[in-house]
Short mmCIF file of C-alpha atoms and ligand atoms in Angstrom, two decimals:
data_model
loop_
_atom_site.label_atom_id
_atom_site.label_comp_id
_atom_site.label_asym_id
_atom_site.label_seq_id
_atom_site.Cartn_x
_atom_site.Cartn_y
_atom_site.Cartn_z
CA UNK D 1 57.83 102.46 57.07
CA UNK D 2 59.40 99.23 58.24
CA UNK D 3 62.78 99.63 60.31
CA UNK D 4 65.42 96.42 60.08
CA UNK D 5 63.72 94.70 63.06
CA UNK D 6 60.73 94.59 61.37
CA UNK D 7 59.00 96.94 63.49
CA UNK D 8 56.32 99.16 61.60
CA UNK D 9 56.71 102.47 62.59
CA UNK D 10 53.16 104.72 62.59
CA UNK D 11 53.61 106.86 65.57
CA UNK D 12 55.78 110.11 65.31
CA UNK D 13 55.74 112.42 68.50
CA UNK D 14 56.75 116.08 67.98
CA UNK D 15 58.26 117.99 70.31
CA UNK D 16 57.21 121.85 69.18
CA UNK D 17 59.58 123.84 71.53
CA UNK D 18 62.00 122.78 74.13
CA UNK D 19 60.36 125.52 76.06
CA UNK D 20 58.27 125.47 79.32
CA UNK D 21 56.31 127.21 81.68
CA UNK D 22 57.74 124.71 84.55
CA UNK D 23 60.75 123.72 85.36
CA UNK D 24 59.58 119.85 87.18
CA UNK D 25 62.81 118.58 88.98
CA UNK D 26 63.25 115.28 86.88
CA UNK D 27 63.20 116.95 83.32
CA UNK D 28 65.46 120.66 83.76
CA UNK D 29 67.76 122.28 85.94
CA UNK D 30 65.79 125.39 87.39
CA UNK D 31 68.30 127.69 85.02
CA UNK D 32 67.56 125.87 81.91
CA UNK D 33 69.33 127.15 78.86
CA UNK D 34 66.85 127.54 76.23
CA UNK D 35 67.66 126.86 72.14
CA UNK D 36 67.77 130.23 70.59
CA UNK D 37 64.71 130.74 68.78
CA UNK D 38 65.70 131.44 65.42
CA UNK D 39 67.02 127.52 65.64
CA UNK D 40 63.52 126.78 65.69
CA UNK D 41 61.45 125.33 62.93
CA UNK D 42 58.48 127.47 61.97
CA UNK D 43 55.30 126.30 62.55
CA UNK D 44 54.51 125.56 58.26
CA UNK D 45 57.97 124.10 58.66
CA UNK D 46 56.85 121.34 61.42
CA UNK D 47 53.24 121.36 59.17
CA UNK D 48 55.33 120.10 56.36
CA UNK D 49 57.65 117.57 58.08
CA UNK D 50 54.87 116.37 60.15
CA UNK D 51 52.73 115.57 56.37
CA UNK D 52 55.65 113.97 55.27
CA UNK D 53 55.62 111.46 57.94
CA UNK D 54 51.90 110.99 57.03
CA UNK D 55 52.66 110.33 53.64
CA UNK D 56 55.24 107.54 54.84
CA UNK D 57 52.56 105.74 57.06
CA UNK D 58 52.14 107.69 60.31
CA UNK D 59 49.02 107.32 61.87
CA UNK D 60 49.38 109.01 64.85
CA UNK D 61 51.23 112.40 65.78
CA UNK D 62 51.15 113.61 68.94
CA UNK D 63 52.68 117.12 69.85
CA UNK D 64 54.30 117.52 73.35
CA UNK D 65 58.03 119.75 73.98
CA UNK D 66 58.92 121.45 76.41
CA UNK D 67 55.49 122.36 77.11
CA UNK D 68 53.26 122.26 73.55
CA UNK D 69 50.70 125.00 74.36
CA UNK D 70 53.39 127.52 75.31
CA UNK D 71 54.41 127.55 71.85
CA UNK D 72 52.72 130.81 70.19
CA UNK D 73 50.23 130.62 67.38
CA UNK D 74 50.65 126.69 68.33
CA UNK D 75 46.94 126.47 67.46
CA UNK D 76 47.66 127.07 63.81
CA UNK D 77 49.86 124.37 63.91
CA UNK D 78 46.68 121.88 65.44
CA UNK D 79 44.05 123.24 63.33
CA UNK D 80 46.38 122.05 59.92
CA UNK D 81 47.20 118.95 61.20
CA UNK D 82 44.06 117.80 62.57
CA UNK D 83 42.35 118.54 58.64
CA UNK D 84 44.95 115.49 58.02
CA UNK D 85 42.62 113.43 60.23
CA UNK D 86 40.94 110.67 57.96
CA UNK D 87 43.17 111.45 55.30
CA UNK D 88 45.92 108.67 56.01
CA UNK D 89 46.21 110.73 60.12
CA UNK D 90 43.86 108.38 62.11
CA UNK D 91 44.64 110.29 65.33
CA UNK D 92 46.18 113.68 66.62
CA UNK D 93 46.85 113.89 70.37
CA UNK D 94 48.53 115.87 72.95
CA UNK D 95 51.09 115.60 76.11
CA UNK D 96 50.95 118.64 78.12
CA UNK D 97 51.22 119.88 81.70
CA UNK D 98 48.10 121.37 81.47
CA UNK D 99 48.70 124.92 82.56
CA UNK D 100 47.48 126.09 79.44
CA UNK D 101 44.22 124.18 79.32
CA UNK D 102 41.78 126.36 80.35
CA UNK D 103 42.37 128.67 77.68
CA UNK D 104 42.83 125.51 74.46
CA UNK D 105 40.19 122.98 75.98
CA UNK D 106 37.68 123.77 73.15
CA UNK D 107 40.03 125.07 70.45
CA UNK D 108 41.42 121.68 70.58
CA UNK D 109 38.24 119.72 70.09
CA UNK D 110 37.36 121.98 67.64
CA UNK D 111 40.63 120.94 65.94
CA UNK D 112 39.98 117.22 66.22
CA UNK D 113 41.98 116.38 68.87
CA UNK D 114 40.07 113.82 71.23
CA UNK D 115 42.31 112.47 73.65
CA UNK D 116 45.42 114.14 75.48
CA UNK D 117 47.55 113.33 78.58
CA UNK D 118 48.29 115.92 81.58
CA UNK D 119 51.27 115.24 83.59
CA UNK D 120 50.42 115.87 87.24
CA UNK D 121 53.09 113.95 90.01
CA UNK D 122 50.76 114.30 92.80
CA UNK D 123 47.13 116.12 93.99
CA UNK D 124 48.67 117.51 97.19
CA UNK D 125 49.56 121.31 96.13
CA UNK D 126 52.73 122.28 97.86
CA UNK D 127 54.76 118.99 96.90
CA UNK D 128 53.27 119.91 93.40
CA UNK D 129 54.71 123.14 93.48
CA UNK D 130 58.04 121.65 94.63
CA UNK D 131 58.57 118.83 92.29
CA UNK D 132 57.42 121.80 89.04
CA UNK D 133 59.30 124.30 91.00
CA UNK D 134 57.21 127.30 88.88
CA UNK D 135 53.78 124.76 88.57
CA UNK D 136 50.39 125.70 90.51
CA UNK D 137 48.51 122.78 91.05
CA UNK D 138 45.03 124.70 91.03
CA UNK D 139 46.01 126.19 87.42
CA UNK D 140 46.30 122.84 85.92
CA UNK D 141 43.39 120.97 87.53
CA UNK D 142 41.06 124.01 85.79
CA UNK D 143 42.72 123.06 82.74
CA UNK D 144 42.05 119.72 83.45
CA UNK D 145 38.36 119.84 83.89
CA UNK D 146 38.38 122.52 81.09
CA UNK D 147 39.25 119.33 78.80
CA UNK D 148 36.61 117.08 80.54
CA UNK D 149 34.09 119.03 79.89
CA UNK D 150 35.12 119.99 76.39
CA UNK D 151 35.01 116.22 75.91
CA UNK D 152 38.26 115.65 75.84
CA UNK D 153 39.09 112.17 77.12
CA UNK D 154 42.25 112.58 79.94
CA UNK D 155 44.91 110.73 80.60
CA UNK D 156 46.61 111.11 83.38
CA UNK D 157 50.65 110.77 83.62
CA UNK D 158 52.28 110.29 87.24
CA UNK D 159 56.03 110.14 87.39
CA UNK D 160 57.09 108.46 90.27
CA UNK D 161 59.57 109.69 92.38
CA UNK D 162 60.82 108.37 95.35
CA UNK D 163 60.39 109.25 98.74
CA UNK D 164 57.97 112.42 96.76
CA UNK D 165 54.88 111.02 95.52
CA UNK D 166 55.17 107.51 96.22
CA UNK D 167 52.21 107.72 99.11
CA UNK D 168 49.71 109.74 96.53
CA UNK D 169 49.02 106.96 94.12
CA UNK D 170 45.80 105.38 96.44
CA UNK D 171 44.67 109.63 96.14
CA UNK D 172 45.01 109.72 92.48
CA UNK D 173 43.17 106.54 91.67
CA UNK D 174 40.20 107.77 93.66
CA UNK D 175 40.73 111.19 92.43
CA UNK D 176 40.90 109.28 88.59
CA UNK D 177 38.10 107.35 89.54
CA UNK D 178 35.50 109.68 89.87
CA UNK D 179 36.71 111.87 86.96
CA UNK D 180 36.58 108.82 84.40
CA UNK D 181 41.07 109.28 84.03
CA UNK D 182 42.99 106.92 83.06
CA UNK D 183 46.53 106.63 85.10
CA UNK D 184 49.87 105.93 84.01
CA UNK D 185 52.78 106.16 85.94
CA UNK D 186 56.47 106.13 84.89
CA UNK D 187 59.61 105.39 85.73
CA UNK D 188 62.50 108.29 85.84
CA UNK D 189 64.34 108.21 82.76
CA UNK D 190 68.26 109.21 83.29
CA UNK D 191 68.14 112.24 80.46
CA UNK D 192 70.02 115.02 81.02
CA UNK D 193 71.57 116.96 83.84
CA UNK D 194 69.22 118.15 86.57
CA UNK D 195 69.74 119.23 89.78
CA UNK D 196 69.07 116.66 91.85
CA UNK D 197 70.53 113.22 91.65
CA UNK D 198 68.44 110.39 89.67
CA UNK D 199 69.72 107.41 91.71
CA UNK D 200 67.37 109.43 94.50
CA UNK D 201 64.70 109.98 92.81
CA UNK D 202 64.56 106.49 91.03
CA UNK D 203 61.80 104.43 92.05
CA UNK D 204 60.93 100.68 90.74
CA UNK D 205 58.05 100.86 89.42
CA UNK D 206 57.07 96.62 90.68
CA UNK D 207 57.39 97.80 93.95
CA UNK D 208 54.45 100.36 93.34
CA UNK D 209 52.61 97.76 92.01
CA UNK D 210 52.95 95.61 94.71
CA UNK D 211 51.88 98.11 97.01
CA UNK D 212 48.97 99.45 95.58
CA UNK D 213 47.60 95.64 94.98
CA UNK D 214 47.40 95.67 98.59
CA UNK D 215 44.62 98.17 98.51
CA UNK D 216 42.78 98.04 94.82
CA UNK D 217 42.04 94.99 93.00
CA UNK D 218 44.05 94.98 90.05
CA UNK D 219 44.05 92.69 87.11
CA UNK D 220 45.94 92.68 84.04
CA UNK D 221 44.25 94.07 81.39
CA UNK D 222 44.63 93.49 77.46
CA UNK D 223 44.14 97.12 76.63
CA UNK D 224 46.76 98.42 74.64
CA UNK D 225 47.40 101.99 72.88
CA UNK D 226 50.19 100.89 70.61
CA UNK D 227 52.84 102.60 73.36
CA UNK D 228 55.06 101.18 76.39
CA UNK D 229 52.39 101.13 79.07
CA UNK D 230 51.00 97.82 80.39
CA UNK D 231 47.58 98.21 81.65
CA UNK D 232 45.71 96.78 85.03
CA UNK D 233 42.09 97.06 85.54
CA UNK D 234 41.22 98.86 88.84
CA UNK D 235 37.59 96.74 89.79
CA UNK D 236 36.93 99.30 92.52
CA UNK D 237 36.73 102.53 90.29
CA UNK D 238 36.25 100.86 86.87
CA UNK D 239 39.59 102.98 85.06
CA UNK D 240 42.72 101.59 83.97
CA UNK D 241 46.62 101.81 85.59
CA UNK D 242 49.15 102.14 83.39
CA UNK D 243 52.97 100.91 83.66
CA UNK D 244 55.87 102.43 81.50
CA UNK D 245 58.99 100.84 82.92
CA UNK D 246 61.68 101.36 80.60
CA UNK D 247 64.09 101.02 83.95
CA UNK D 248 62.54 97.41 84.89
CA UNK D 249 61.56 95.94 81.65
CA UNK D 250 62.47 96.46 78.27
CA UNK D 251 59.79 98.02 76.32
CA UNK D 252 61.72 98.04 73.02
CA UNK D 253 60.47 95.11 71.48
CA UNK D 254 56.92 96.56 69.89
CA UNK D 255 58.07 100.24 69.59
CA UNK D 256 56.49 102.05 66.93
CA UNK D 257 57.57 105.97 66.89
CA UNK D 258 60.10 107.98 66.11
CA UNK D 259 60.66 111.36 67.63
CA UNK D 260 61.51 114.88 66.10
CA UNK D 261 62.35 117.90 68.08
CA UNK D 262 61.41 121.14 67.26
CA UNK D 263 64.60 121.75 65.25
CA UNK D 264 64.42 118.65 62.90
CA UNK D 265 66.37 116.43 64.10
CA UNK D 266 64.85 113.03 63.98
CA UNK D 267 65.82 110.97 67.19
CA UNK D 268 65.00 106.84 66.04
CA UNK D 269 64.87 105.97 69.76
CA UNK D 270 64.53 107.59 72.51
CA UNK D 271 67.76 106.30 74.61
CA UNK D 272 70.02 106.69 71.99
CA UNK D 273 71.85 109.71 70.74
CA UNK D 274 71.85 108.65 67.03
CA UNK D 275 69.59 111.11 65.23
CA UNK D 276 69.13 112.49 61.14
CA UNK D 277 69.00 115.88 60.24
CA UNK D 278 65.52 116.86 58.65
CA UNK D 279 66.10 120.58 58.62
CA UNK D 280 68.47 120.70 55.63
CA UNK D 281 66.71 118.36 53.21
CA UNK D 282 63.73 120.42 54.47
CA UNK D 283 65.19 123.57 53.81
CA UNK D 284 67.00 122.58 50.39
CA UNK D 285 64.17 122.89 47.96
CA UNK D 286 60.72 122.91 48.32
CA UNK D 287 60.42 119.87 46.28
CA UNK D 288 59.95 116.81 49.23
CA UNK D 289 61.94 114.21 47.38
CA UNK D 290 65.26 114.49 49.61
CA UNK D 291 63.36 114.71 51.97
CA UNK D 292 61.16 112.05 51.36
CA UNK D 293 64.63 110.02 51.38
CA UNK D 294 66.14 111.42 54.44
CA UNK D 295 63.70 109.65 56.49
CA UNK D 296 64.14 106.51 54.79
CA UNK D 297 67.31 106.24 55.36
CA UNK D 298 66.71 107.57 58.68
CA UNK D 299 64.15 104.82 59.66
CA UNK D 300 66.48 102.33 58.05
CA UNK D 301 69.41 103.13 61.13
CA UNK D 302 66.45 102.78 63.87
CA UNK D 303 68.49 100.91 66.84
CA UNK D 304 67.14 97.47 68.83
CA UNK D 305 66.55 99.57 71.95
CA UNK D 306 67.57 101.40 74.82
CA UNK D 307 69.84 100.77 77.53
CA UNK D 308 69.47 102.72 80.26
CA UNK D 309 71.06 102.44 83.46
CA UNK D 310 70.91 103.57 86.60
CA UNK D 311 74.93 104.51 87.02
CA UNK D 312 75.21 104.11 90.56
CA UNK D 313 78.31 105.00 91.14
CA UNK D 314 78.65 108.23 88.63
CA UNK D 315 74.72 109.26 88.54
CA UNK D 316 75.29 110.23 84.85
CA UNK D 317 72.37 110.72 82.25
CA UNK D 318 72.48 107.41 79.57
CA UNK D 319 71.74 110.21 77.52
CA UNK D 320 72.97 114.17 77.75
CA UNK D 321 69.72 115.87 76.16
CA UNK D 322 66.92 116.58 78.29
CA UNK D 323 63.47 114.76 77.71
CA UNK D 324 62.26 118.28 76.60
CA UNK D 325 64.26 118.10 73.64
CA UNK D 326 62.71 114.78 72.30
CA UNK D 327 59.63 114.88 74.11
CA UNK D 328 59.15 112.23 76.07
N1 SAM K 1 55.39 119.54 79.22
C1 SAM K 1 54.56 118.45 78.85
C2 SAM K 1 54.25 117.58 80.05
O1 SAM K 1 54.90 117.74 81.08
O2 SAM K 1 53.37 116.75 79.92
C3 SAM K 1 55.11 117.60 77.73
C4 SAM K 1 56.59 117.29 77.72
S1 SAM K 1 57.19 116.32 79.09
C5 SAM K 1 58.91 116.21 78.70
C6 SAM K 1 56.52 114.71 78.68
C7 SAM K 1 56.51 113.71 79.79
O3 SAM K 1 57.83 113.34 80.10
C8 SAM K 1 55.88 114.21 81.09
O4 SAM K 1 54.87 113.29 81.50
C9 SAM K 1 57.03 114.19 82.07
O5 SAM K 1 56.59 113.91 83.36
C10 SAM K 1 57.92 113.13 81.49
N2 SAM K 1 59.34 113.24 81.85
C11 SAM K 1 60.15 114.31 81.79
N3 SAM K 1 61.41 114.01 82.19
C12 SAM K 1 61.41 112.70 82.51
C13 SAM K 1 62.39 111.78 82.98
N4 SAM K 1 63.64 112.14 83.18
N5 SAM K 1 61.99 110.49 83.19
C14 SAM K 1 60.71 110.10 82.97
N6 SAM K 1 59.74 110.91 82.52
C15 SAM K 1 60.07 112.20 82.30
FE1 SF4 K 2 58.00 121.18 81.45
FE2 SF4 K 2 56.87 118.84 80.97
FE3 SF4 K 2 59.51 119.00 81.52
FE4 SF4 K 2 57.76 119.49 83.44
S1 SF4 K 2 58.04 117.56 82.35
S2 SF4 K 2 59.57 120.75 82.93
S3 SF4 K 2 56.11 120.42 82.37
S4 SF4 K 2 58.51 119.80 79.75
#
């Protein structure tokens, strides 16, 4: 699938429920409304869809939400896609908040799954528990050497918030270090209403990077996984750092994805509201030729990019759904 900018597209994340076990400050307001579940795709629904992106050219799914493992029976959902693996699906990953680890560390390896990332803001447990609001920092880190020792390679994802976490980066690179993580922090997207007010939270993500060169040697590093995140080398504990600045620098340019929620609506970008409807095409006949040419046509509408802003003045989301919706 090429869209009109000539941009192959090979990566389709999947959120599988706007549901979560947390409720982190940047993503939901605490009293999150919740779609009803019968607005849900089943899981042989999201088995099909997902195929028929394979079919088109995707070559790498990765399930996230909401929270992914929260989903029930979500491990029948895995186990069918990662059979795809080799046949046309070269890889099958994961974005999760870990809580659920413990429990799925070897059922996903089992499954094929070989890499995931676990979001975690910060090591130190009470501002962990504030910024998830329902999170327990213990809980996850199980999970999280649950999946290292199922041989599970881990990524870790850091959002950074400021005035929050902005001291625990030089923590979590040692902590990363001696685990074998990789790091990535991110910038706060404006999407959808929370609580708290973004233009607080927002922090630059060159100003990190600035700081923490002060304390690790960092050098730029040619690694790339196909997604938004520039990469530094870290000389003292041999991982990477990872950058995803959609605030600071336009990371539109190479995108490859596209990004379905757990309804079937196809979002082509993840900062615009334009979406396709999957569900009815899906629904219509069990014959995949409409739908087959709902995503073409789909894929054909994918927009240049984002533009988010940081609205000063209003402190509005660019875009009203939340980030569990699409995913992330
Ligand atoms: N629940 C899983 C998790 O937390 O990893 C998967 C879904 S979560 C929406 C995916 C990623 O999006 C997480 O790393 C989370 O920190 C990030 N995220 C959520 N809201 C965000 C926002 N407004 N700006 C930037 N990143 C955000
Ligand atoms: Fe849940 Fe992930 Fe959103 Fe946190 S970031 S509330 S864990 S979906």
């Amino acid at each position: 699938m090429i869209d009109p900018f000539g941009r192959t597209i090979s990566y389709l994340r999947v959120s599988v429920t706007d549901r979560c076990d947390f409720r982190c400050v940047y993503c939901m307001a605490e009293d999150m409304v919740f779609l009803p579940k019968s607005d849900l795709l089943t899981l042989e629904e999201l088995d099909r869809l997902c195929r028929a992106f394979i079919r088109r050219g995707v070559k790498k799914l990765r399930l996230t939400g909401g929270e992914p493992l929260v989903r029930r029976n979500i491990m029948q959902l895995i186990n069918r896609l990662g059979g795809e693996i080799g046949n046309g699906l070269e890889e099958l990953t994961l974005t999760t908040n870990g809580s659920q680890l413990a429990k799925y560390a070897d059922d996903l390896v089992q499954a094929g799954v070989k890499r995931i990332n676990v979001s975690i803001d910060t090591l130190d447990e009470q501002k962990f528990a504030a910024i998830t609001r329902w999170g327990r920092l213990p809980q996850v880190l199980d999970g999280v050497m649950a999946a290292k020792a199922a041989g599970l390679k881990v990524k870790i994802n850091a959002v950074a918030l400021k005035g929050v976490n902005e001291d625990d980066f030089d923590g979590m690179i040692e902590w990363c270090g001696t685990h074998g993580f990789d790091l990535c922090l991110i910038e706060t997207m404006p999407m959808g209403e929370v609580d708290e007010d973004r233009t607080a939270q927002y922090l630059p993500l060159s100003l990190v990077r600035a700081r923490l060169g002060r304390r690790w040697t960092l050098t730029d590093s040619s690694y790339a996984t196909g997604g938004p995140a520039r990469y530094m080398s870290i000389a003292e504990t041999g991982q990477r750092l990872g950058f995803i600045t959609p605030m600071t620098h336009n990371f539109c340019e190479s995108c490859n994805r596209v990004r379905l929620t757990c309804t079937g609506t196809l979002y082509m970008c993840l900062g615009q509201d334009d979406a396709a409807d999957l569900r009815t095409p899906l629904r219509a006949t069990e014959d995949d030729a409409a739908l087959d040419a709902a995503i073409t046509e789909a894929i054909a509408r994918k927009p240049k990019g984002h533009d988010f802003v940081i609205d000063r003045r209003h402190a509005r989301p660019a875009v009203a759904r939340h980030m569990s919706v699409t995913g992330g």
